[in-house]
mmCIF file of C-alpha atoms in Angstrom:
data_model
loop_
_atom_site.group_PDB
_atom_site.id
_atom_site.type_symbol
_atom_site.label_atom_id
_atom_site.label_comp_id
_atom_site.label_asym_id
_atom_site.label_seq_id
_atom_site.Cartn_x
_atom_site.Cartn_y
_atom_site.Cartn_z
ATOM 1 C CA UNK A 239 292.980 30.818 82.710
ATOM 2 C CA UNK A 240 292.009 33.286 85.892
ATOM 3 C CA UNK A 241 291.481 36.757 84.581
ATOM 4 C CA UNK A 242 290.320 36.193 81.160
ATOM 5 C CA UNK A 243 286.549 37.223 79.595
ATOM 6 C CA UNK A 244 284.655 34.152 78.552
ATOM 7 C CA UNK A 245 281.852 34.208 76.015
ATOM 8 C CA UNK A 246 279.236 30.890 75.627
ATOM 9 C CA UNK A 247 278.045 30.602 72.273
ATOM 10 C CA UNK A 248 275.282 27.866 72.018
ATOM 11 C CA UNK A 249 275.005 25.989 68.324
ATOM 12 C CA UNK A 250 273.008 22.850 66.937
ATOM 13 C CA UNK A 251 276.370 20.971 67.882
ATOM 14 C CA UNK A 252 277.121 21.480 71.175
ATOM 15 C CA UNK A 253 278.443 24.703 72.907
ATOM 16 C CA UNK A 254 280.914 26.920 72.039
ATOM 17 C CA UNK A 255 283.347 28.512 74.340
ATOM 18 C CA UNK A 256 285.315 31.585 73.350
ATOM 19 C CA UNK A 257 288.301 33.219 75.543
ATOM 20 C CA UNK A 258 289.153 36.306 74.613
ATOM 21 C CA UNK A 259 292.961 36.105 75.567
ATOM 22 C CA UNK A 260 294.065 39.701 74.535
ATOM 23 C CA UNK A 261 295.411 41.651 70.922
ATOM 24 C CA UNK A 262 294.189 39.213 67.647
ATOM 25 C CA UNK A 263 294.423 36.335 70.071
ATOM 26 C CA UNK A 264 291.299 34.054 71.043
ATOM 27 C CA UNK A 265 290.945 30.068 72.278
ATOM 28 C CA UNK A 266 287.595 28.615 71.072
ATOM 29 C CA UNK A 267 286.836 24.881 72.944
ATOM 30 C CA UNK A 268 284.193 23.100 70.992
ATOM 31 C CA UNK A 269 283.180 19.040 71.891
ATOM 32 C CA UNK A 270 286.497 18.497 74.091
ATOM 33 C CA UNK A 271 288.760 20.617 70.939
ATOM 34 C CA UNK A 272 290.768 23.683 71.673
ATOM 35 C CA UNK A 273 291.855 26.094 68.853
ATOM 36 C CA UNK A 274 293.850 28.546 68.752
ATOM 37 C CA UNK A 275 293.865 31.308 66.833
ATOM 38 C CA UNK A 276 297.054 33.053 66.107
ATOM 39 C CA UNK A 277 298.287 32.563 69.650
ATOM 40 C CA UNK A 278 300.634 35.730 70.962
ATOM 41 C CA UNK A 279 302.699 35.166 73.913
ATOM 42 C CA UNK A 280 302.030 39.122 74.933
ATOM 43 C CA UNK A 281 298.565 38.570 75.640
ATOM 44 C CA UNK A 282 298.735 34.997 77.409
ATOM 45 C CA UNK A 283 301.395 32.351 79.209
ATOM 46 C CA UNK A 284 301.081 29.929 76.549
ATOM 47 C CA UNK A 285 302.691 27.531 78.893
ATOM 48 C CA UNK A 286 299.557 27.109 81.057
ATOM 49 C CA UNK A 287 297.062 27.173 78.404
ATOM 50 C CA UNK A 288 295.639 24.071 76.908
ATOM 51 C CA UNK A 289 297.833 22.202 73.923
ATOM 52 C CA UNK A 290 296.164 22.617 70.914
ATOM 53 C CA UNK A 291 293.945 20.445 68.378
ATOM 54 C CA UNK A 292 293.891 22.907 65.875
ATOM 55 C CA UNK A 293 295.831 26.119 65.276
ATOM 56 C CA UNK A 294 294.657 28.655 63.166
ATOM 57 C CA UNK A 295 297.252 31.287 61.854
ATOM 58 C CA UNK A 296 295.564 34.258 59.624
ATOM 59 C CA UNK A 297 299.364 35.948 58.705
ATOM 60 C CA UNK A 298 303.000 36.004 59.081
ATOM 61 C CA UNK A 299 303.036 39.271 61.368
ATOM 62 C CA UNK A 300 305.406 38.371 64.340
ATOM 63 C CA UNK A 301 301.545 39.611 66.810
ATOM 64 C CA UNK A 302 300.058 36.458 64.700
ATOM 65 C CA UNK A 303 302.411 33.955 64.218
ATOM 66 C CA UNK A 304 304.332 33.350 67.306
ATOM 67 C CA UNK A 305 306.790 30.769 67.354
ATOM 68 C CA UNK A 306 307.281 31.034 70.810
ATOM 69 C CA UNK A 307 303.642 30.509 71.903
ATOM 70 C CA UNK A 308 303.469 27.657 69.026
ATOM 71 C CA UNK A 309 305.865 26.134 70.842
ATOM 72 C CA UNK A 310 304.461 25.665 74.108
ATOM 73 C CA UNK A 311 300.556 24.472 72.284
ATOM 74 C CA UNK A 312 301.287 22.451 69.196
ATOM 75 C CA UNK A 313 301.840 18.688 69.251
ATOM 76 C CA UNK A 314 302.568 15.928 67.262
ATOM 77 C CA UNK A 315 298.663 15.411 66.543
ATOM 78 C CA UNK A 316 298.005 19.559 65.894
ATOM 79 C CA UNK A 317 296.180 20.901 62.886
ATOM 80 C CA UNK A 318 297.946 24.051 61.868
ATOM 81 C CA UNK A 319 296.102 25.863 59.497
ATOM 82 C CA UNK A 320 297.454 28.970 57.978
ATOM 83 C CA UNK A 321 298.251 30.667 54.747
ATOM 84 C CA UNK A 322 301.103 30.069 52.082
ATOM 85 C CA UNK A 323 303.949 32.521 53.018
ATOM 86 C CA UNK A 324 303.840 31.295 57.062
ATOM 87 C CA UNK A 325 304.935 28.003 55.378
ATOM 88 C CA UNK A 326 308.762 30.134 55.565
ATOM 89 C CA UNK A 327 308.441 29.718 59.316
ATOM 90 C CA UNK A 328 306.383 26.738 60.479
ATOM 91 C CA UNK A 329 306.482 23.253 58.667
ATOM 92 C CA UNK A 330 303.352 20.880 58.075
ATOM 93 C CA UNK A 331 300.998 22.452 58.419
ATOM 94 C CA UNK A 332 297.629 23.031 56.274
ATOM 95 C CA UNK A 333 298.234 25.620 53.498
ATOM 96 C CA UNK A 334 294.572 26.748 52.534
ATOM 97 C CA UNK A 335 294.983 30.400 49.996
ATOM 98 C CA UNK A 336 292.245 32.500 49.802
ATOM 99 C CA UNK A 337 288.950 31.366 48.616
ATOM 100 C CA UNK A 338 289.953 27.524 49.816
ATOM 101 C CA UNK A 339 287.550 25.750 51.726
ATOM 102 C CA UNK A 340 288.513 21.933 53.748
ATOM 103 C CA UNK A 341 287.057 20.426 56.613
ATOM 104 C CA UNK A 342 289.594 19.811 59.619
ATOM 105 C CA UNK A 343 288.742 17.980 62.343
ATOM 106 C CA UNK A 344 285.358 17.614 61.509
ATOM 107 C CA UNK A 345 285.237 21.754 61.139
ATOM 108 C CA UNK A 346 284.380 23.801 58.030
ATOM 109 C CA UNK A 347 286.912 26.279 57.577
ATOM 110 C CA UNK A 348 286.742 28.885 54.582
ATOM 111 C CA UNK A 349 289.904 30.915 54.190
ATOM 112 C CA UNK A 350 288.843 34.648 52.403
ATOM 113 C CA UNK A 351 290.789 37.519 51.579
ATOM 114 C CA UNK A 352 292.164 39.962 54.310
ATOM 115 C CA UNK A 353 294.640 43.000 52.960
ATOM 116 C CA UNK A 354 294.583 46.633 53.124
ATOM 117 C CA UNK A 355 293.338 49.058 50.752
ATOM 118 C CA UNK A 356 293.684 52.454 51.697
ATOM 119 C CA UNK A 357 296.344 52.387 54.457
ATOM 120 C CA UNK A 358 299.890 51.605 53.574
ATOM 121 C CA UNK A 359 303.460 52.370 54.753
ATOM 122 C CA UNK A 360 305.492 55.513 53.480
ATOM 123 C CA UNK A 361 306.720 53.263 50.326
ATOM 124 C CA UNK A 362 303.384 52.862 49.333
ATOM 125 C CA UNK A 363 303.419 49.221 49.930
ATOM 126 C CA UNK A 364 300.272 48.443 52.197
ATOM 127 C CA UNK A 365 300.226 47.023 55.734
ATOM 128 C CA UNK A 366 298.368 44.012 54.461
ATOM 129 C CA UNK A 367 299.349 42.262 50.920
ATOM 130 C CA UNK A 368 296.256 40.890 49.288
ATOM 131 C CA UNK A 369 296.405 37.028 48.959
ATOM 132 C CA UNK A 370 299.369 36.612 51.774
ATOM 133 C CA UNK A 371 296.547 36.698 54.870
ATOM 134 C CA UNK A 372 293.606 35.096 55.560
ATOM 135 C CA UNK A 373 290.274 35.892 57.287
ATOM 136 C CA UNK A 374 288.942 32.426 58.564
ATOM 137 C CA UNK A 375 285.056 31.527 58.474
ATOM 138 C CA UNK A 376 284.966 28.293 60.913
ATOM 139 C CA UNK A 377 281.286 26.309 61.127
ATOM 140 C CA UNK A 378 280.433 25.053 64.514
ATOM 141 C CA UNK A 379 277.036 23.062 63.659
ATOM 142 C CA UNK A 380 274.789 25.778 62.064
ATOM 143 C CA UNK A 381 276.868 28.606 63.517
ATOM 144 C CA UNK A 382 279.222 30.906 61.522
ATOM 145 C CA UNK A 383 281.769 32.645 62.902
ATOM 146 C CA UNK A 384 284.382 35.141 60.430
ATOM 147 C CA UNK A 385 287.556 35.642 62.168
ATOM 148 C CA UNK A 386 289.206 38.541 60.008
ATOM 149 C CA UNK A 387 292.243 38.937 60.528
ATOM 150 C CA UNK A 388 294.532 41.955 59.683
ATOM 151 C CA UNK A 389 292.297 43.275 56.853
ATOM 152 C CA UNK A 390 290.026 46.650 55.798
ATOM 153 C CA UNK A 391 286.435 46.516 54.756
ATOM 154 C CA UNK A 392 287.487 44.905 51.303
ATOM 155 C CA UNK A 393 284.932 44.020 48.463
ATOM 156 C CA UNK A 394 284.955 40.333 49.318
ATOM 157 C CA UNK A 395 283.195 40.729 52.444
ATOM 158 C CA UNK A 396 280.011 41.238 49.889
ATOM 159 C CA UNK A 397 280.815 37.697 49.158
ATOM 160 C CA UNK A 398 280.050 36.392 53.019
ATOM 161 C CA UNK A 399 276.762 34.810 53.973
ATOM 162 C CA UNK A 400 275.165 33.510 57.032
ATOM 163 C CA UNK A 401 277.907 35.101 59.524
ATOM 164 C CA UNK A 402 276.601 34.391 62.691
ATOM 165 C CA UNK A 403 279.414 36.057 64.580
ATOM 166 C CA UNK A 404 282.418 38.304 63.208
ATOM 167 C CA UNK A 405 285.629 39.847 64.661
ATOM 168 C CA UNK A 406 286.983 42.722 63.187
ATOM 169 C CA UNK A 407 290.203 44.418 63.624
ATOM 170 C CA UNK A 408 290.371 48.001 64.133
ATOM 171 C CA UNK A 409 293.453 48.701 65.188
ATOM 172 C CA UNK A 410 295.296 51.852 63.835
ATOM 173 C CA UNK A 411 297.085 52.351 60.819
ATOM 174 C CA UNK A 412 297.209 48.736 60.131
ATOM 175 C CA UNK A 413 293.547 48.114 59.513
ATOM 176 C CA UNK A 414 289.842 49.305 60.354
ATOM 177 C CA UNK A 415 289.115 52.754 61.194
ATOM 178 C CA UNK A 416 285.718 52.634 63.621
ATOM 179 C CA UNK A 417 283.748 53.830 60.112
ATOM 180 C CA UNK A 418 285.470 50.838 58.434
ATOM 181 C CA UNK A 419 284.130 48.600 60.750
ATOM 182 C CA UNK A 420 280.621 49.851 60.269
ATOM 183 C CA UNK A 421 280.636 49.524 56.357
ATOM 184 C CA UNK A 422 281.977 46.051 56.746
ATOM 185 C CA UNK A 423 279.442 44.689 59.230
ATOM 186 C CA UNK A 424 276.800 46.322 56.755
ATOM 187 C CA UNK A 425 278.408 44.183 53.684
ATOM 188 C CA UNK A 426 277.577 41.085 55.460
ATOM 189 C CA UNK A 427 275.562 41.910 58.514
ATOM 190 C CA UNK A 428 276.571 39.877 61.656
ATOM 191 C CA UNK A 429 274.183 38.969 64.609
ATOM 192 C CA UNK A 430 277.196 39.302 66.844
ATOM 193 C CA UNK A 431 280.065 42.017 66.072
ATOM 194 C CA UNK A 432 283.506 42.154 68.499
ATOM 195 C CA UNK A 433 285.630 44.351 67.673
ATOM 196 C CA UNK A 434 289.370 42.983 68.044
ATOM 197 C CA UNK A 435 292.765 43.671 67.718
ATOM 198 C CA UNK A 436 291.915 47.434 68.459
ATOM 199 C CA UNK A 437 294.991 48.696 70.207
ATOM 200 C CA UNK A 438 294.323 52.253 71.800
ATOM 201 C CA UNK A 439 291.197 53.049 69.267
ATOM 202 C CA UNK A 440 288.176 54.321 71.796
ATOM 203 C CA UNK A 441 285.949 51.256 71.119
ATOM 204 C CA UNK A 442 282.845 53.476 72.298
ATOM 205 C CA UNK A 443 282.892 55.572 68.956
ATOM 206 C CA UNK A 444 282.149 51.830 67.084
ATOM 207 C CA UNK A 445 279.433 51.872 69.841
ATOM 208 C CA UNK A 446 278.383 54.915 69.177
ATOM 209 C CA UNK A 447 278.302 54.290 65.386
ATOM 210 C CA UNK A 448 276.113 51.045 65.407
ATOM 211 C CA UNK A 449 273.385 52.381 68.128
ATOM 212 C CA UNK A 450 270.896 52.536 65.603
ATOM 213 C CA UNK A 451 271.952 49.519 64.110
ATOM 214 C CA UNK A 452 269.336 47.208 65.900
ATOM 215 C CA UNK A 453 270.184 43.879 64.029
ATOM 216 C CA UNK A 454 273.825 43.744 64.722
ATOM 217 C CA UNK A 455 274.701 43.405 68.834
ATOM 218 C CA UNK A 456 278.234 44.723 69.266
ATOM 219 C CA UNK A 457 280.458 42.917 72.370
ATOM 220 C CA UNK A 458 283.539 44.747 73.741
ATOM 221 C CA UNK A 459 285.749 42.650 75.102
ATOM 222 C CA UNK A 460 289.467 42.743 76.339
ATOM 223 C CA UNK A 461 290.904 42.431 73.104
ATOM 224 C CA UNK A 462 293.579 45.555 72.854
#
């Protein structure tokens, strides 16, 4: 675990801690539980990382569902949580579609739309199908975190209240443009905005961008 940026997130519940393991990939420990969130074995040695209570999996992309880091995390007792068409690849796990909401393990989770809109390959078909991903928003206590996904700044975020504390992708072509990112954190308007997932896109511009946005504190963090 040497080497990787932690974040503390206090709630009415207990603490939260976040590690910020690289790409779309973060570990979350909350009262003695680790999730994962679509665990990557580029970013991490998934081998000598804690085995998982939960598993969250947003997509089927091959940087978000990794059978090779599942392998070395889930157990018999592990909560994998993830939408319909990863059911091809992993087995028993907890199909939630987009606009589902369940409580695992004593967690809220609401699974919301995450697709692309404007940027698509050269068949026109885009990066992101609407309804096969899903952006997760997980309630620790009174605190509300949205984990995206692959997605663009789609309608639904209108839809989001109370988010506490969102990570947005904005990694290039496949999702958010640094603009993107801006609209959508205005559609539902964080406390706390990382930017994740963001390959080689200068993460100062998003900086830049939200300086005058005083409500909304944006964290950089290792998360190419």
């Amino acid at each position: 675990m040497n080497g990787f940026e932690k974040d503390t997130i206090t709630t009415a519940a207990g603490d939260l801690l976040i590690t910020f393991l690289g790409h779309g990939t973060l570990m979350m420990e909350f009262n003695t539980k680790i999730i994962h969130i679509d665990p990557y074995s580029s970013v991490a040695d998934y081998s000598s990382l804690p085995k998982a209570d939960m598993i969250l999996i947003t997509h089927h992309h091959g940087d978000h569902l990794d059978l090779e880091a599942l392998k070395h995390i889930r157990t018999d007792s592990s909560k994998v949580v993830l939408s319909e068409i990863c059911t091809q690849q992993v087995k028993g796990g907890i199909v939630m579609k987009n606009g589902d909401v369940k409580e695992v393990d004593g967690i809220r989770i609401e699974a919301v739309p995450a697709y692309n809109l404007v940027h698509k390959r050269e068949n026109g078909q885009p990066f992101h199908v609407k309804g096969e991903g899903n952006g997760y928003v997980l309630t620790f206590g009174d605190t509300r975190i949205y984990i995206a996904g692959d997605t663009e700044d789609i309608p639904e975020m209108k839809d989001l209240k109370h988010i506490d504390i969102a990570f947005l992708p904005m990694n290039l072509p496949y999702t958010m443009t640094p603009e993107m990112v801006v609209k959508a954190a205005d559609m539902f308007k964080p406390k706390i905005l990382y930017p994740y997932h963001y390959g080689d896109t200068d993460t100062s511009e998003l900086v830049k961008l939200m300086n005058d946005n005083k409500d909304i504190e944006v964290r950089i963090r290792n998360l190419k």
